[in-house]
């Protein structure tokens, strides 16, 4: 959890803006709820390396140098992040790290950084790399691990920005703590829905070893409605994606700030016992297991240390009632009843038996619930099985409809 400047400022980044952002994260209470990284993206360097081959920080943008900047961030209680690229150049045309991995990671560590976002632009020709994408990222991963051995310092957090073309979710956790799964996010519902749809099929890749990175948060950017912003943040948090704010904090509305600071959902994102993502159990608009970038799955669930979390996502353009049978979720037991906690209203909403209906979920809106086991369902609850499929008595009789 933290901040990255790219979505809001792209190359318009400098020392004063980084420190202003860090101080705003403290004063707005974002650091207090868990946003503890301040990460600098592309465009911080000079266009050419030094005579001895090192990346050089732009002295106009960062006149006090990175050691001074990272020291200030650390004194404020933040971790500091930097950006690099596995090719000849970064995506904005600054020095990449291909064939300079060991030199560059030591430079980043010497500057005081704790985190590296590593991009995939300006890829060398095949007759130079003699390697696939996995191997290009392995080069920097090996350099990070070797530096940790020789320096005695913890290895830098390694975030792979690979865009998913090489199925990075299959191999990313061998090298890093997170990996991008698609191209760059846009501040539109269409972009959010497409990312949610794609990631619904690879949720099993996320655990404590590493996380699917759905890209930086667009809360407060573009023309998203508050309901869309709430859906965006809820999906990212409950799918355990890194939560990196990409907004100009000086322009952040109170409503958007409240979305970013939902402590009940952050507690699930940061769950120390369960590291897995929520996953769909029903699609709703489409048949189950249908890929549709405009209408991703609507019904999601997953375990937490405190119960089962449910996310209902209305992908339609109109208010919609959303209902489900409790035992459709693999994390809820038949024959039990559950206390309902609304994670956005922050209210206890009674007890669910057999099913739940959320009425008039707003267009592109979300409902997030935490269900806690509350014992056996009431005696005499009918029908005898909530789901009739293969429901059979000991004498072989079948429940009607099964």
Short mmCIF file of C-alpha atoms in Angstrom, two decimals:
data_model
loop_
_atom_site.label_atom_id
_atom_site.label_comp_id
_atom_site.label_asym_id
_atom_site.label_seq_id
_atom_site.Cartn_x
_atom_site.Cartn_y
_atom_site.Cartn_z
CA UNK A 1 0.00 0.00 0.00
CA UNK A 2 1.27 3.43 -0.85
CA UNK A 3 1.59 6.01 -3.60
CA UNK A 4 2.96 6.21 -7.15
CA UNK A 5 3.16 9.49 -9.06
CA UNK A 6 2.64 8.22 -12.63
CA UNK A 7 -1.16 8.35 -13.00
CA UNK A 8 -1.37 11.91 -11.70
CA UNK A 9 1.84 13.54 -12.93
CA UNK A 10 3.71 11.19 -15.30
CA UNK A 11 7.08 12.90 -16.04
CA UNK A 12 6.17 16.09 -14.16
CA UNK A 13 7.87 14.86 -11.01
CA UNK A 14 10.40 16.49 -8.69
CA UNK A 15 11.75 16.51 -5.17
CA UNK A 16 9.28 19.09 -3.85
CA UNK A 17 6.28 17.19 -5.22
CA UNK A 18 7.44 13.89 -3.70
CA UNK A 19 7.83 15.47 -0.27
CA UNK A 20 4.53 17.32 -0.59
CA UNK A 21 2.84 14.01 -1.37
CA UNK A 22 4.45 12.29 1.61
CA UNK A 23 3.37 15.05 3.97
CA UNK A 24 -0.17 14.97 2.58
CA UNK A 25 -0.32 11.21 3.09
CA UNK A 26 0.44 11.86 6.75
CA UNK A 27 -1.89 14.80 7.23
CA UNK A 28 -4.80 13.13 5.39
CA UNK A 29 -4.49 10.02 7.55
CA UNK A 30 -3.50 7.73 4.68
CA UNK A 31 -0.28 6.62 6.32
CA UNK A 32 -2.19 5.76 9.51
CA UNK A 33 -4.42 3.26 7.69
CA UNK A 34 -1.54 1.50 5.91
CA UNK A 35 -0.33 3.49 2.88
CA UNK A 36 3.36 3.31 3.74
CA UNK A 37 5.24 3.47 0.40
CA UNK A 38 6.05 6.57 -1.63
CA UNK A 39 7.23 5.41 -5.06
CA UNK A 40 8.84 7.47 -7.82
CA UNK A 41 8.09 6.32 -11.36
CA UNK A 42 9.83 7.06 -14.69
CA UNK A 43 11.63 10.31 -15.76
CA UNK A 44 13.72 10.93 -12.63
CA UNK A 45 17.11 10.41 -14.34
CA UNK A 46 19.31 12.14 -16.87
CA UNK A 47 19.06 10.80 -20.41
CA UNK A 48 22.62 9.42 -20.37
CA UNK A 49 24.58 7.39 -17.87
CA UNK A 50 27.70 8.83 -16.24
CA UNK A 51 31.17 8.22 -17.65
CA UNK A 52 31.52 5.21 -15.34
CA UNK A 53 28.17 3.79 -16.42
CA UNK A 54 25.86 4.78 -13.57
CA UNK A 55 22.31 6.13 -13.75
CA UNK A 56 22.37 9.79 -12.72
CA UNK A 57 19.48 11.50 -10.95
CA UNK A 58 18.26 14.65 -12.70
CA UNK A 59 19.87 17.49 -10.66
CA UNK A 60 17.17 19.96 -11.69
CA UNK A 61 14.29 17.77 -10.55
CA UNK A 62 16.13 16.40 -7.50
CA UNK A 63 18.64 19.06 -6.48
CA UNK A 64 19.28 17.61 -3.02
CA UNK A 65 19.96 14.14 -4.37
CA UNK A 66 18.17 10.87 -3.71
CA UNK A 67 20.02 10.06 -0.49
CA UNK A 68 18.60 13.19 1.08
CA UNK A 69 15.14 12.50 -0.33
CA UNK A 70 14.95 8.89 0.85
CA UNK A 71 16.26 9.91 4.28
CA UNK A 72 13.43 12.42 4.57
CA UNK A 73 10.86 9.83 3.47
CA UNK A 74 12.22 7.33 5.97
CA UNK A 75 12.14 9.94 8.75
CA UNK A 76 8.47 10.50 7.94
CA UNK A 77 7.86 6.78 8.38
CA UNK A 78 7.62 5.80 4.70
CA UNK A 79 9.38 3.28 2.51
CA UNK A 80 10.81 4.70 -0.71
CA UNK A 81 10.34 3.20 -4.18
CA UNK A 82 12.13 3.73 -7.49
CA UNK A 83 11.55 2.67 -11.11
CA UNK A 84 13.65 0.75 -13.63
CA UNK A 85 13.30 -1.17 -16.89
CA UNK A 86 14.51 -4.54 -18.15
CA UNK A 87 15.36 -3.16 -21.61
CA UNK A 88 17.76 -0.63 -23.13
CA UNK A 89 15.54 2.30 -22.10
CA UNK A 90 12.61 2.98 -19.81
CA UNK A 91 9.19 3.52 -21.35
CA UNK A 92 9.84 7.28 -21.37
CA UNK A 93 13.29 6.92 -22.93
CA UNK A 94 15.61 7.10 -19.91
CA UNK A 95 18.38 4.55 -19.19
CA UNK A 96 17.14 0.98 -18.79
CA UNK A 97 18.97 -1.71 -16.86
CA UNK A 98 19.64 -4.43 -19.44
CA UNK A 99 23.25 -5.62 -18.96
CA UNK A 100 23.54 -3.21 -15.99
CA UNK A 101 21.37 -5.05 -13.48
CA UNK A 102 23.97 -5.47 -10.72
CA UNK A 103 25.27 -1.91 -11.13
CA UNK A 104 21.78 -0.38 -11.08
CA UNK A 105 20.33 -2.30 -8.15
CA UNK A 106 23.37 -1.32 -6.07
CA UNK A 107 22.84 2.30 -7.13
CA UNK A 108 19.20 2.12 -6.07
CA UNK A 109 20.14 0.59 -2.73
CA UNK A 110 22.93 3.13 -2.19
CA UNK A 111 20.38 5.89 -2.85
CA UNK A 112 18.26 4.44 -0.01
CA UNK A 113 15.38 2.89 -1.92
CA UNK A 114 13.43 -0.12 -0.59
CA UNK A 115 11.25 -1.01 -3.60
CA UNK A 116 11.79 -1.40 -7.34
CA UNK A 117 9.08 -1.24 -10.00
CA UNK A 118 10.63 -2.91 -13.06
CA UNK A 119 9.11 -2.26 -16.49
CA UNK A 120 9.46 -4.02 -19.87
CA UNK A 121 10.08 -1.43 -22.61
CA UNK A 122 12.84 -1.20 -25.27
CA UNK A 123 13.48 -4.96 -25.35
CA UNK A 124 16.84 -5.94 -26.91
CA UNK A 125 16.88 -8.08 -30.05
CA UNK A 126 16.56 -11.83 -29.59
CA UNK A 127 20.12 -12.45 -30.79
CA UNK A 128 21.29 -10.34 -27.86
CA UNK A 129 19.06 -11.62 -25.05
CA UNK A 130 18.89 -15.27 -26.16
CA UNK A 131 16.15 -15.36 -23.53
CA UNK A 132 12.42 -15.02 -22.95
CA UNK A 133 10.63 -12.46 -20.77
CA UNK A 134 10.96 -14.66 -17.71
CA UNK A 135 14.72 -14.73 -18.18
CA UNK A 136 14.94 -10.95 -18.53
CA UNK A 137 13.29 -10.49 -15.15
CA UNK A 138 15.39 -13.28 -13.66
CA UNK A 139 18.50 -11.20 -14.43
CA UNK A 140 17.38 -8.44 -12.08
CA UNK A 141 16.01 -10.89 -9.50
CA UNK A 142 19.42 -12.58 -9.37
CA UNK A 143 21.12 -9.19 -8.98
CA UNK A 144 18.79 -8.28 -6.10
CA UNK A 145 19.46 -11.56 -4.30
CA UNK A 146 23.21 -11.36 -4.83
CA UNK A 147 23.28 -7.80 -3.50
CA UNK A 148 21.38 -8.90 -0.39
CA UNK A 149 24.04 -11.54 0.25
CA UNK A 150 26.99 -9.20 -0.18
CA UNK A 151 25.49 -6.13 1.53
CA UNK A 152 23.78 -7.90 4.42
CA UNK A 153 20.70 -5.75 3.82
CA UNK A 154 17.22 -7.13 3.10
CA UNK A 155 16.48 -7.69 -0.60
CA UNK A 156 14.60 -4.86 -2.27
CA UNK A 157 10.89 -5.45 -2.90
CA UNK A 158 10.63 -6.38 -6.58
CA UNK A 159 7.47 -5.41 -8.50
CA UNK A 160 7.33 -6.81 -12.04
CA UNK A 161 5.57 -4.50 -14.53
CA UNK A 162 5.25 -6.96 -17.41
CA UNK A 163 1.62 -6.43 -18.62
CA UNK A 164 0.75 -10.14 -18.68
CA UNK A 165 1.72 -11.00 -22.25
CA UNK A 166 4.00 -13.82 -21.12
CA UNK A 167 1.53 -15.20 -18.54
CA UNK A 168 3.55 -13.63 -15.74
CA UNK A 169 1.08 -14.84 -13.11
CA UNK A 170 2.43 -18.36 -13.72
CA UNK A 171 6.05 -17.51 -12.92
CA UNK A 172 6.17 -14.07 -11.31
CA UNK A 173 6.37 -15.25 -7.71
CA UNK A 174 9.67 -17.00 -8.47
CA UNK A 175 11.24 -13.55 -8.68
CA UNK A 176 9.08 -10.82 -7.18
CA UNK A 177 6.38 -9.86 -4.74
CA UNK A 178 3.88 -8.62 -7.36
CA UNK A 179 3.41 -8.69 -11.11
CA UNK A 180 1.26 -6.64 -13.47
CA UNK A 181 -1.37 -8.72 -15.23
CA UNK A 182 -2.56 -6.34 -18.00
CA UNK A 183 -1.72 -3.09 -19.75
CA UNK A 184 -2.09 0.36 -18.21
CA UNK A 185 -5.28 1.23 -16.38
CA UNK A 186 -7.48 4.16 -17.47
CA UNK A 187 -9.87 6.17 -15.25
CA UNK A 188 -12.99 4.73 -16.91
CA UNK A 189 -15.51 2.06 -16.00
CA UNK A 190 -14.70 0.19 -19.22
CA UNK A 191 -11.05 -0.11 -18.17
CA UNK A 192 -11.91 -1.21 -14.63
CA UNK A 193 -14.43 -3.81 -15.81
CA UNK A 194 -11.95 -5.24 -18.31
CA UNK A 195 -9.23 -5.60 -15.66
CA UNK A 196 -11.62 -7.22 -13.19
CA UNK A 197 -12.82 -9.61 -15.89
CA UNK A 198 -9.30 -10.68 -16.85
CA UNK A 199 -8.14 -11.12 -13.28
CA UNK A 200 -11.21 -13.18 -12.36
CA UNK A 201 -9.62 -16.13 -14.16
CA UNK A 202 -6.22 -15.98 -12.41
CA UNK A 203 -7.15 -15.29 -8.78
CA UNK A 204 -5.42 -18.50 -7.67
CA UNK A 205 -2.02 -16.91 -8.39
CA UNK A 206 -2.34 -14.48 -5.45
CA UNK A 207 -1.17 -15.54 -2.00
CA UNK A 208 1.45 -14.50 0.56
CA UNK A 209 4.20 -15.40 -1.93
CA UNK A 210 3.10 -12.73 -4.41
CA UNK A 211 0.13 -10.85 -5.80
CA UNK A 212 -1.57 -10.15 -9.10
CA UNK A 213 -1.05 -6.40 -9.65
CA UNK A 214 -4.12 -4.87 -11.29
CA UNK A 215 -2.25 -1.54 -11.72
CA UNK A 216 -2.36 1.72 -9.78
CA UNK A 217 -5.52 3.14 -8.28
CA UNK A 218 -7.41 5.73 -10.31
CA UNK A 219 -9.54 6.99 -7.41
CA UNK A 220 -10.18 10.68 -8.06
CA UNK A 221 -8.99 10.64 -11.68
CA UNK A 222 -11.20 10.96 -14.77
CA UNK A 223 -14.98 11.08 -14.53
CA UNK A 224 -15.74 7.96 -12.53
CA UNK A 225 -18.82 8.15 -10.31
CA UNK A 226 -18.40 7.60 -6.59
CA UNK A 227 -20.06 4.17 -6.98
CA UNK A 228 -17.54 3.25 -9.70
CA UNK A 229 -14.66 4.49 -7.55
CA UNK A 230 -15.95 2.41 -4.64
CA UNK A 231 -16.22 -0.67 -6.87
CA UNK A 232 -12.71 -0.05 -8.21
CA UNK A 233 -11.13 0.18 -4.77
CA UNK A 234 -13.17 -2.70 -3.29
CA UNK A 235 -12.25 -5.09 -6.11
CA UNK A 236 -8.55 -4.16 -5.93
CA UNK A 237 -8.50 -4.52 -2.13
CA UNK A 238 -10.40 -7.81 -1.87
CA UNK A 239 -8.48 -9.34 -4.79
CA UNK A 240 -5.34 -8.44 -2.76
CA UNK A 241 -3.81 -6.30 -5.50
CA UNK A 242 -1.19 -3.78 -4.35
CA UNK A 243 -2.98 -0.55 -3.42
CA UNK A 244 -0.91 2.30 -4.85
CA UNK A 245 -2.71 5.64 -5.01
CA UNK A 246 -2.21 7.44 -8.31
CA UNK A 247 -4.04 10.71 -7.60
CA UNK A 248 -3.02 14.32 -7.10
CA UNK A 249 -3.70 14.36 -3.37
CA UNK A 250 -4.25 18.12 -3.38
CA UNK A 251 -7.38 17.52 -5.49
CA UNK A 252 -8.71 14.44 -3.72
CA UNK A 253 -12.36 14.82 -2.68
CA UNK A 254 -13.59 13.92 0.80
CA UNK A 255 -15.71 11.10 -0.66
CA UNK A 256 -12.72 9.64 -2.51
CA UNK A 257 -10.53 9.98 0.56
CA UNK A 258 -13.12 8.06 2.58
CA UNK A 259 -13.05 5.28 -0.01
CA UNK A 260 -9.27 4.97 0.28
CA UNK A 261 -9.51 4.83 4.10
CA UNK A 262 -12.08 2.05 4.60
CA UNK A 263 -10.39 0.35 7.56
CA UNK A 264 -12.65 -2.72 7.57
CA UNK A 265 -11.75 -3.62 3.99
CA UNK A 266 -8.08 -2.67 4.47
CA UNK A 267 -8.01 -5.18 7.35
CA UNK A 268 -9.01 -7.90 4.88
CA UNK A 269 -6.48 -6.71 2.29
CA UNK A 270 -3.78 -6.87 4.98
CA UNK A 271 -5.09 -10.08 6.60
CA UNK A 272 -2.07 -11.72 8.33
CA UNK A 273 -3.69 -15.18 8.27
CA UNK A 274 -5.28 -15.42 4.79
CA UNK A 275 -3.33 -14.10 1.80
CA UNK A 276 -5.55 -15.30 -1.02
CA UNK A 277 -7.80 -13.28 -3.32
CA UNK A 278 -11.56 -13.44 -3.50
CA UNK A 279 -12.83 -15.42 -6.51
CA UNK A 280 -16.11 -15.51 -8.43
CA UNK A 281 -18.73 -18.10 -7.57
CA UNK A 282 -21.35 -16.86 -10.07
CA UNK A 283 -21.25 -14.49 -13.02
CA UNK A 284 -24.79 -13.11 -13.02
CA UNK A 285 -25.13 -11.32 -16.37
CA UNK A 286 -23.39 -14.06 -18.38
CA UNK A 287 -23.21 -17.82 -17.98
CA UNK A 288 -20.58 -18.82 -15.40
CA UNK A 289 -16.95 -18.83 -16.61
CA UNK A 290 -17.75 -16.45 -19.45
CA UNK A 291 -15.12 -13.86 -20.30
CA UNK A 292 -16.75 -10.51 -21.03
CA UNK A 293 -14.67 -7.33 -20.57
CA UNK A 294 -17.85 -5.26 -20.24
CA UNK A 295 -19.64 -7.54 -17.78
CA UNK A 296 -17.26 -9.39 -15.46
CA UNK A 297 -18.44 -11.76 -12.74
CA UNK A 298 -20.83 -10.21 -10.26
CA UNK A 299 -20.68 -12.62 -7.30
CA UNK A 300 -17.42 -13.14 -5.41
CA UNK A 301 -16.30 -14.62 -2.09
CA UNK A 302 -13.24 -15.62 -0.12
CA UNK A 303 -12.04 -16.60 3.33
CA UNK A 304 -10.67 -14.18 5.91
CA UNK A 305 -9.42 -14.66 9.46
CA UNK A 306 -12.78 -13.28 10.69
CA UNK A 307 -15.28 -14.95 8.35
CA UNK A 308 -16.24 -15.05 4.68
CA UNK A 309 -16.12 -11.87 2.62
CA UNK A 310 -18.65 -11.36 -0.18
CA UNK A 311 -18.41 -8.87 -3.03
CA UNK A 312 -21.44 -8.17 -5.23
CA UNK A 313 -20.57 -6.13 -8.32
CA UNK A 314 -23.31 -4.64 -10.46
CA UNK A 315 -21.83 -4.44 -13.96
CA UNK A 316 -25.05 -3.09 -15.49
CA UNK A 317 -25.94 0.52 -16.26
CA UNK A 318 -29.10 0.42 -14.12
CA UNK A 319 -29.83 -0.29 -10.42
CA UNK A 320 -30.20 -4.05 -9.91
CA UNK A 321 -31.28 -6.45 -7.17
CA UNK A 322 -28.55 -9.04 -6.59
CA UNK A 323 -29.37 -12.33 -4.84
CA UNK A 324 -27.44 -15.50 -4.12
CA UNK A 325 -27.80 -18.73 -2.19
CA UNK A 326 -25.25 -18.91 0.63
CA UNK A 327 -23.99 -22.35 -0.37
CA UNK A 328 -23.10 -21.11 -3.84
CA UNK A 329 -19.95 -19.80 -2.16
CA UNK A 330 -17.44 -22.58 -1.39
CA UNK A 331 -16.58 -20.82 1.88
CA UNK A 332 -20.08 -20.98 3.41
CA UNK A 333 -21.56 -24.13 4.93
CA UNK A 334 -24.95 -25.67 4.29
CA UNK A 335 -27.32 -25.79 7.24
CA UNK A 336 -25.74 -22.77 8.98
CA UNK A 337 -26.81 -19.17 9.46
CA UNK A 338 -24.53 -16.16 9.26
CA UNK A 339 -24.31 -12.74 10.83
CA UNK A 340 -24.03 -9.99 8.19
CA UNK A 341 -21.61 -7.07 8.46
CA UNK A 342 -21.88 -4.37 5.78
CA UNK A 343 -18.31 -3.22 5.13
CA UNK A 344 -19.35 0.07 3.51
CA UNK A 345 -22.27 1.09 5.74
CA UNK A 346 -20.25 -0.21 8.75
CA UNK A 347 -23.43 -1.73 10.19
CA UNK A 348 -24.52 -5.14 11.45
CA UNK A 349 -27.44 -6.21 9.27
CA UNK A 350 -29.00 -9.17 11.05
CA UNK A 351 -28.64 -12.83 10.18
CA UNK A 352 -28.78 -14.58 6.82
CA UNK A 353 -30.46 -17.97 6.42
CA UNK A 354 -30.11 -19.71 3.07
CA UNK A 355 -29.82 -16.55 0.91
CA UNK A 356 -29.05 -12.85 0.73
CA UNK A 357 -30.55 -10.18 -1.51
CA UNK A 358 -28.97 -6.78 -1.98
CA UNK A 359 -31.66 -4.43 -3.27
CA UNK A 360 -31.06 -1.85 -5.97
CA UNK A 361 -27.28 -1.99 -6.12
CA UNK A 362 -26.32 1.22 -8.00
CA UNK A 363 -25.09 1.09 -11.61
CA UNK A 364 -21.45 -0.10 -11.56
CA UNK A 365 -21.81 -0.20 -7.78
CA UNK A 366 -20.63 -2.67 -5.18
CA UNK A 367 -21.76 -4.36 -1.98
CA UNK A 368 -19.16 -5.78 0.41
CA UNK A 369 -20.25 -8.05 3.26
CA UNK A 370 -18.47 -10.02 5.96
CA UNK A 371 -20.39 -13.13 7.01
CA UNK A 372 -19.67 -14.77 10.36
CA UNK A 373 -20.98 -18.21 11.32
CA UNK A 374 -23.82 -17.94 13.83
CA UNK A 375 -24.67 -21.60 14.41
CA UNK A 376 -27.18 -24.00 12.90
CA UNK A 377 -29.99 -22.58 10.81
CA UNK A 378 -33.41 -22.65 12.54
CA UNK A 379 -34.98 -26.08 12.95
CA UNK A 380 -37.59 -26.91 10.34
CA UNK A 381 -36.10 -24.70 7.63
CA UNK A 382 -37.40 -25.91 4.26
CA UNK A 383 -36.64 -27.15 1.69
CA UNK A 384 -34.36 -29.76 3.23
CA UNK A 385 -31.48 -28.66 0.99
CA UNK A 386 -30.74 -25.09 -0.01
CA UNK A 387 -29.40 -26.45 -3.31
CA UNK A 388 -31.44 -29.39 -4.56
CA UNK A 389 -28.81 -30.95 -6.82
CA UNK A 390 -28.36 -34.61 -5.70
CA UNK A 391 -30.19 -33.93 -2.40
CA UNK A 392 -31.16 -37.42 -1.21
CA UNK A 393 -32.67 -38.99 1.90
CA UNK A 394 -31.13 -42.03 3.56
CA UNK A 395 -33.92 -44.14 2.07
CA UNK A 396 -32.97 -42.99 -1.42
CA UNK A 397 -35.81 -40.53 -1.83
CA UNK A 398 -34.99 -37.33 -3.69
CA UNK A 399 -36.04 -33.84 -2.75
CA UNK A 400 -38.53 -32.57 -5.36
CA UNK A 401 -36.69 -30.76 -8.12
CA UNK A 402 -33.36 -32.53 -7.56
#
